[in-house]
């Protein structure tokens, strides 16, 4: 049976996911799309062959033709849609963040625990990126010994004018927070954000985030979201006996006329295209086999808790302790 996927949100990410489902994911089809902007939903449906459009996203969740839901609507709407999917008993892949506030994330955890089975996957697609997944596999194979430190760089070419200093953490660094938990394998217990002073109201671009884990590992993240030259995400994992590095750009370089050049994505959709495709394929597979994979609601909750603590630390200019509590058995 082919899984009918309904996508909430036909903006940049929703449209991109719709194209991927329609063209590069096996075992599933695009059953429906919804967007507050009906014309936009109709345009993306016409391009991707989505079978139906709904003006109301709750109607998409209730649609019997929709077996599973992908949420790619604005951040503030995520929690309500995730809860509606849990109520309907439908698997849901929610773009990050899982919720806009920690309180909402807690409600989702309580609802999934009450249901007693995992239906939520969070769109931390980097875990499906061949390079990050490869680093994790080689770490687990013991190639560099136990992990002790992680250094990350996260640069966007540009962000829109409404992007805030807090969003540098909640929208961008949240990926590196998840990567740190994924690669270091221990919980983050403290964090400090360093950011030079800027004039009142200006974006606090150029932040350094330092995280500490329960076992004393360290992770640093450089954040620079108006870096102009391109989208650049790097990571070096340091172990007791070696390091594993995620290369900053494509493996293929052209040497010609005394110069070397290689492809460089301008935003994350190009840079992480393989990760998005693999994430969707793994999600469909997990629905078919009823074995959950990838980042869970707990991972989404943890990232939100850590990001929220970092935002507080940035505002007060201090190191903050983070306590995300005990992971419920459902997420073991
Ligand atoms: C954006 O929302 C994403 O999720 C990208 O993966 C991230 O790299 C970027 O910084 C965010 O703004």
Short mmCIF file of C-alpha atoms and ligand atoms in Angstrom, two decimals:
data_model
loop_
_atom_site.label_atom_id
_atom_site.label_comp_id
_atom_site.label_asym_id
_atom_site.label_seq_id
_atom_site.Cartn_x
_atom_site.Cartn_y
_atom_site.Cartn_z
CA UNK A 1 0.00 0.00 0.00
CA UNK A 2 1.28 3.45 -0.87
CA UNK A 3 1.27 5.90 2.07
CA UNK A 4 -0.84 9.01 1.40
CA UNK A 5 1.08 12.04 2.65
CA UNK A 6 -0.58 15.34 3.48
CA UNK A 7 1.62 18.42 3.67
CA UNK A 8 0.64 21.42 5.78
CA UNK A 9 2.24 24.58 4.39
CA UNK A 10 3.07 25.27 0.74
CA UNK A 11 5.79 27.85 1.37
CA UNK A 12 9.47 27.36 0.55
CA UNK A 13 9.98 24.24 2.69
CA UNK A 14 6.51 22.75 2.13
CA UNK A 15 6.85 23.09 -1.65
CA UNK A 16 10.30 21.58 -1.52
CA UNK A 17 9.07 18.59 0.51
CA UNK A 18 6.13 18.20 -1.91
CA UNK A 19 8.55 18.00 -4.87
CA UNK A 20 10.69 15.45 -3.04
CA UNK A 21 7.69 13.26 -2.12
CA UNK A 22 6.39 13.47 -5.69
CA UNK A 23 9.68 12.67 -7.39
CA UNK A 24 12.16 10.95 -5.09
CA UNK A 25 10.40 8.96 -2.37
CA UNK A 26 9.25 5.38 -2.90
CA UNK A 27 6.20 3.79 -1.25
CA UNK A 28 4.27 7.05 -0.83
CA UNK A 29 2.24 9.58 -2.79
CA UNK A 30 1.20 13.17 -2.25
CA UNK A 31 -2.43 12.89 -1.11
CA UNK A 32 -3.12 16.50 -0.11
CA UNK A 33 -1.72 19.96 0.55
CA UNK A 34 -2.98 22.81 2.67
CA UNK A 35 -1.97 26.42 3.08
CA UNK A 36 -3.57 29.57 4.48
CA UNK A 37 -2.95 30.99 0.99
CA UNK A 38 -5.23 28.86 -1.23
CA UNK A 39 -3.64 30.08 -4.49
CA UNK A 40 -0.20 29.10 -3.30
CA UNK A 41 -1.43 25.63 -2.32
CA UNK A 42 -3.12 25.25 -5.73
CA UNK A 43 0.08 26.26 -7.58
CA UNK A 44 2.22 23.75 -5.67
CA UNK A 45 -0.47 21.04 -6.09
CA UNK A 46 -0.54 21.63 -9.84
CA UNK A 47 3.25 21.39 -10.03
CA UNK A 48 3.58 18.28 -7.88
CA UNK A 49 0.39 16.39 -8.70
CA UNK A 50 -1.01 16.54 -5.14
CA UNK A 51 -4.46 15.00 -5.35
CA UNK A 52 -6.35 17.50 -3.15
CA UNK A 53 -6.01 20.94 -1.57
CA UNK A 54 -7.51 21.98 1.76
CA UNK A 55 -7.92 25.56 2.93
CA UNK A 56 -8.10 24.31 6.51
CA UNK A 57 -5.13 22.29 7.76
CA UNK A 58 -7.24 20.55 10.43
CA UNK A 59 -9.38 19.23 7.55
CA UNK A 60 -6.22 17.89 5.89
CA UNK A 61 -5.33 16.03 9.10
CA UNK A 62 -8.86 14.56 9.23
CA UNK A 63 -8.89 13.63 5.50
CA UNK A 64 -9.18 9.79 5.22
CA UNK A 65 -6.90 9.90 2.15
CA UNK A 66 -4.10 11.27 4.36
CA UNK A 67 -2.26 8.49 6.19
CA UNK A 68 0.59 10.66 7.51
CA UNK A 69 1.19 14.38 7.88
CA UNK A 70 4.22 16.55 7.20
CA UNK A 71 4.11 19.96 8.94
CA UNK A 72 5.96 22.79 7.20
CA UNK A 73 3.84 25.75 8.29
CA UNK A 74 5.10 28.73 10.36
CA UNK A 75 6.82 27.75 13.65
CA UNK A 76 4.06 29.13 15.88
CA UNK A 77 1.50 26.72 14.36
CA UNK A 78 3.51 23.49 14.77
CA UNK A 79 2.37 22.37 18.24
CA UNK A 80 -1.37 22.57 17.54
CA UNK A 81 -1.01 20.55 14.33
CA UNK A 82 1.21 17.93 16.00
CA UNK A 83 -1.38 17.50 18.78
CA UNK A 84 -4.18 17.15 16.22
CA UNK A 85 -2.17 14.41 14.46
CA UNK A 86 -1.67 12.59 17.76
CA UNK A 87 -5.42 12.83 18.43
CA UNK A 88 -6.12 11.42 14.97
CA UNK A 89 -3.52 8.65 15.53
CA UNK A 90 -1.58 9.69 12.39
CA UNK A 91 2.23 9.66 12.07
CA UNK A 92 3.63 13.17 11.75
CA UNK A 93 6.94 14.59 10.56
CA UNK A 94 7.17 18.10 11.99
CA UNK A 95 9.70 20.59 10.64
CA UNK A 96 11.87 22.01 13.39
CA UNK A 97 11.14 23.45 15.88
CA UNK A 98 8.70 20.93 17.35
CA UNK A 99 7.05 23.81 19.19
CA UNK A 100 7.51 27.53 19.57
CA UNK A 101 7.57 27.35 23.37
CA UNK A 102 8.82 24.90 25.95
CA UNK A 103 5.33 24.65 27.49
CA UNK A 104 3.90 23.51 24.14
CA UNK A 105 6.69 20.96 23.70
CA UNK A 106 5.88 19.57 27.16
CA UNK A 107 2.22 19.15 26.20
CA UNK A 108 3.27 17.18 23.10
CA UNK A 109 5.48 14.86 25.18
CA UNK A 110 2.60 14.29 27.65
CA UNK A 111 0.18 13.55 24.79
CA UNK A 112 2.50 11.06 23.09
CA UNK A 113 3.26 9.39 26.41
CA UNK A 114 -0.48 9.05 27.08
CA UNK A 115 -0.90 7.50 23.63
CA UNK A 116 1.85 5.02 24.51
CA UNK A 117 3.46 4.91 21.05
CA UNK A 118 5.72 7.17 19.04
CA UNK A 119 4.04 8.94 16.15
CA UNK A 120 6.16 12.10 16.01
CA UNK A 121 9.39 12.57 14.07
CA UNK A 122 11.10 15.99 14.13
CA UNK A 123 12.71 17.43 11.00
CA UNK A 124 16.29 17.58 12.23
CA UNK A 125 17.31 16.40 8.78
CA UNK A 126 21.03 16.68 9.48
CA UNK A 127 20.87 13.27 11.18
CA UNK A 128 20.12 11.86 7.70
CA UNK A 129 22.87 13.84 5.95
CA UNK A 130 25.42 11.36 4.57
CA UNK A 131 28.30 13.27 6.18
CA UNK A 132 26.85 13.67 9.69
CA UNK A 133 25.47 10.11 9.61
CA UNK A 134 28.89 8.93 8.40
CA UNK A 135 30.66 10.74 11.25
CA UNK A 136 28.31 9.10 13.74
CA UNK A 137 28.77 5.64 12.20
CA UNK A 138 32.56 5.95 12.25
CA UNK A 139 32.52 7.28 15.82
CA UNK A 140 30.33 4.33 16.86
CA UNK A 141 32.75 1.98 15.08
CA UNK A 142 35.46 3.26 17.42
CA UNK A 143 37.66 4.91 14.77
CA UNK A 144 38.52 8.00 16.85
CA UNK A 145 37.91 6.69 20.35
CA UNK A 146 35.41 8.38 22.66
CA UNK A 147 34.19 11.82 21.47
CA UNK A 148 35.44 14.70 23.59
CA UNK A 149 34.72 17.88 21.60
CA UNK A 150 32.73 19.19 18.66
CA UNK A 151 33.45 22.37 16.69
CA UNK A 152 30.73 23.65 14.38
CA UNK A 153 30.27 26.54 11.98
CA UNK A 154 26.81 27.62 10.83
CA UNK A 155 26.67 30.48 8.33
CA UNK A 156 23.70 31.57 6.23
CA UNK A 157 24.26 33.77 3.17
CA UNK A 158 21.50 36.09 4.39
CA UNK A 159 18.39 36.15 6.56
CA UNK A 160 15.22 38.23 6.12
CA UNK A 161 14.92 41.60 7.93
CA UNK A 162 12.47 40.15 10.48
CA UNK A 163 15.04 37.56 11.68
CA UNK A 164 15.78 38.29 15.37
CA UNK A 165 18.80 37.73 17.63
CA UNK A 166 16.82 35.01 19.42
CA UNK A 167 16.08 33.29 16.09
CA UNK A 168 19.82 32.94 15.48
CA UNK A 169 19.52 30.40 18.31
CA UNK A 170 15.97 29.02 17.97
CA UNK A 171 15.89 28.86 14.16
CA UNK A 172 19.53 28.27 13.20
CA UNK A 173 21.60 26.99 16.17
CA UNK A 174 18.83 24.57 17.10
CA UNK A 175 20.20 22.28 14.36
CA UNK A 176 23.70 22.36 15.91
CA UNK A 177 22.21 21.73 19.34
CA UNK A 178 20.60 18.57 17.94
CA UNK A 179 23.83 17.57 16.16
CA UNK A 180 25.79 18.02 19.42
CA UNK A 181 23.37 15.71 21.27
CA UNK A 182 23.41 13.22 18.36
CA UNK A 183 27.20 13.07 17.90
CA UNK A 184 28.38 13.49 21.49
CA UNK A 185 25.74 11.05 22.76
CA UNK A 186 25.34 12.82 26.09
CA UNK A 187 22.93 15.39 27.40
CA UNK A 188 23.75 19.11 27.38
CA UNK A 189 23.87 20.42 30.96
CA UNK A 190 25.13 24.00 30.49
CA UNK A 191 25.47 26.59 27.75
CA UNK A 192 26.99 30.03 27.25
CA UNK A 193 26.34 32.37 24.33
CA UNK A 194 28.95 35.01 23.51
CA UNK A 195 27.79 37.90 21.31
CA UNK A 196 29.40 41.30 20.95
CA UNK A 197 27.23 44.29 21.83
CA UNK A 198 25.27 45.88 18.97
CA UNK A 199 23.19 49.08 18.78
CA UNK A 200 19.71 48.73 20.30
CA UNK A 201 17.38 46.81 18.00
CA UNK A 202 20.16 45.54 15.71
CA UNK A 203 20.58 41.84 14.95
CA UNK A 204 23.08 40.12 17.22
CA UNK A 205 24.67 38.27 14.36
CA UNK A 206 28.03 36.59 15.02
CA UNK A 207 27.38 34.55 18.11
CA UNK A 208 29.51 31.83 19.66
CA UNK A 209 27.61 29.14 21.48
CA UNK A 210 29.50 26.88 23.90
CA UNK A 211 27.75 23.81 25.27
CA UNK A 212 28.86 21.41 28.01
CA UNK A 213 27.60 17.85 28.37
CA UNK A 214 27.01 15.75 31.47
CA UNK A 215 30.25 13.88 30.78
CA UNK A 216 32.37 17.03 30.40
CA UNK A 217 32.48 17.14 26.58
CA UNK A 218 32.50 20.58 24.92
CA UNK A 219 30.78 21.81 21.75
CA UNK A 220 31.34 25.18 20.11
CA UNK A 221 29.17 26.70 17.38
CA UNK A 222 29.97 29.83 15.38
CA UNK A 223 26.77 31.47 14.10
CA UNK A 224 26.87 34.10 11.38
CA UNK A 225 23.58 34.43 9.51
CA UNK A 226 24.42 37.27 7.12
CA UNK A 227 27.72 35.84 5.91
CA UNK A 228 27.03 37.02 2.33
CA UNK A 229 29.25 34.56 0.46
CA UNK A 230 27.06 31.45 0.74
CA UNK A 231 25.61 28.79 3.01
CA UNK A 232 28.37 27.13 4.97
CA UNK A 233 27.93 24.40 7.58
CA UNK A 234 30.92 22.58 9.02
CA UNK A 235 31.71 20.26 11.87
CA UNK A 236 34.76 18.62 13.34
CA UNK A 237 34.28 15.91 15.92
CA UNK A 238 37.30 15.40 18.13
CA UNK A 239 37.87 12.03 19.74
CA UNK A 240 40.55 10.79 22.11
CA UNK A 241 42.44 9.25 19.15
CA UNK A 242 41.55 11.33 16.09
CA UNK A 243 39.01 13.61 14.45
CA UNK A 244 36.19 13.29 11.92
CA UNK A 245 35.45 16.32 9.77
CA UNK A 246 32.44 17.23 7.68
CA UNK A 247 33.87 18.93 4.61
CA UNK A 248 32.58 22.45 3.97
CA UNK A 249 31.50 21.84 0.38
CA UNK A 250 31.05 19.30 -2.39
CA UNK A 251 33.64 16.57 -2.71
CA UNK A 252 34.18 17.36 -6.39
CA UNK A 253 36.45 20.30 -7.19
CA UNK A 254 37.34 21.67 -10.62
CA UNK A 255 40.94 22.64 -11.32
CA UNK A 256 41.32 24.81 -14.40
CA UNK A 257 43.40 27.75 -15.60
CA UNK A 258 45.44 27.90 -12.41
CA UNK A 259 42.38 27.90 -10.17
CA UNK A 260 40.42 25.41 -8.12
CA UNK A 261 36.66 25.73 -7.65
CA UNK A 262 33.80 23.64 -6.36
CA UNK A 263 30.02 23.91 -6.07
CA UNK A 264 28.75 25.94 -3.15
CA UNK A 265 25.06 26.06 -2.17
CA UNK A 266 23.47 29.40 -1.38
CA UNK A 267 20.99 27.95 1.08
CA UNK A 268 20.26 24.83 3.07
CA UNK A 269 17.88 23.30 0.54
CA UNK A 270 20.69 22.69 -1.91
CA UNK A 271 23.30 21.96 0.72
CA UNK A 272 21.14 19.38 2.50
CA UNK A 273 19.15 18.04 -0.49
CA UNK A 274 20.34 14.47 0.13
CA UNK A 275 19.53 14.75 3.83
CA UNK A 276 15.95 15.90 3.11
CA UNK A 277 15.39 13.07 0.64
CA UNK A 278 16.82 10.44 3.00
CA UNK A 279 14.81 11.85 5.90
CA UNK A 280 11.54 11.51 3.95
CA UNK A 281 12.37 8.04 2.66
CA UNK A 282 13.26 6.85 6.18
CA UNK A 283 10.03 8.35 7.53
CA UNK A 284 7.91 6.54 4.93
CA UNK A 285 9.79 3.31 5.66
CA UNK A 286 9.19 3.75 9.39
CA UNK A 287 5.45 4.24 8.83
CA UNK A 288 5.30 1.10 6.70
CA UNK A 289 7.21 -0.96 9.27
CA UNK A 290 5.71 0.77 12.35
CA UNK A 291 9.25 1.11 13.74
CA UNK A 292 10.01 4.77 14.55
CA UNK A 293 13.30 6.24 13.30
CA UNK A 294 15.13 9.52 13.53
CA UNK A 295 14.73 12.39 15.96
CA UNK A 296 11.76 11.87 18.28
CA UNK A 297 9.44 14.32 20.03
CA UNK A 298 11.85 14.01 22.97
CA UNK A 299 14.73 15.21 20.79
CA UNK A 300 12.52 18.09 19.63
CA UNK A 301 11.63 18.91 23.23
CA UNK A 302 15.28 18.73 24.36
CA UNK A 303 16.43 21.06 21.57
CA UNK A 304 13.67 23.53 22.45
CA UNK A 305 14.62 23.39 26.15
CA UNK A 306 18.31 23.99 25.41
CA UNK A 307 17.59 26.76 22.87
CA UNK A 308 15.23 28.46 25.34
CA UNK A 309 17.92 28.37 28.04
CA UNK A 310 20.45 29.82 25.56
CA UNK A 311 18.10 32.69 24.68
CA UNK A 312 17.87 33.51 28.41
CA UNK A 313 21.65 33.29 28.79
CA UNK A 314 22.17 35.58 25.80
CA UNK A 315 19.81 38.19 27.24
CA UNK A 316 21.47 38.10 30.67
CA UNK A 317 25.02 37.61 29.42
CA UNK A 318 25.63 34.56 31.58
CA UNK A 319 26.33 30.82 31.49
CA UNK A 320 23.11 28.90 32.06
CA UNK A 321 22.58 25.46 33.53
CA UNK A 322 20.21 23.28 31.51
CA UNK A 323 18.12 20.50 33.00
CA UNK A 324 15.85 18.81 30.52
CA UNK A 325 14.68 16.20 33.02
CA UNK A 326 14.52 12.41 32.70
CA UNK A 327 13.77 10.88 29.33
CA UNK A 328 10.53 8.87 29.46
CA UNK A 329 10.89 5.13 28.71
CA UNK A 330 8.88 5.59 25.48
CA UNK A 331 11.95 7.30 23.98
CA UNK A 332 14.62 4.75 25.01
C1 LIG B 1 16.70 27.57 8.47
O1 LIG B 1 15.42 27.77 9.01
C2 LIG B 1 17.04 26.13 8.52
O2 LIG B 1 16.37 25.32 9.09
C3 LIG B 1 18.38 25.81 8.00
O3 LIG B 1 18.64 24.44 8.03
C4 LIG B 1 19.39 26.56 8.84
O4 LIG B 1 20.69 26.27 8.41
C5 LIG B 1 19.16 28.04 8.76
O5 LIG B 1 20.10 28.73 9.55
C6 LIG B 1 17.74 28.36 9.26
O6 LIG B 1 17.50 29.73 9.17
#
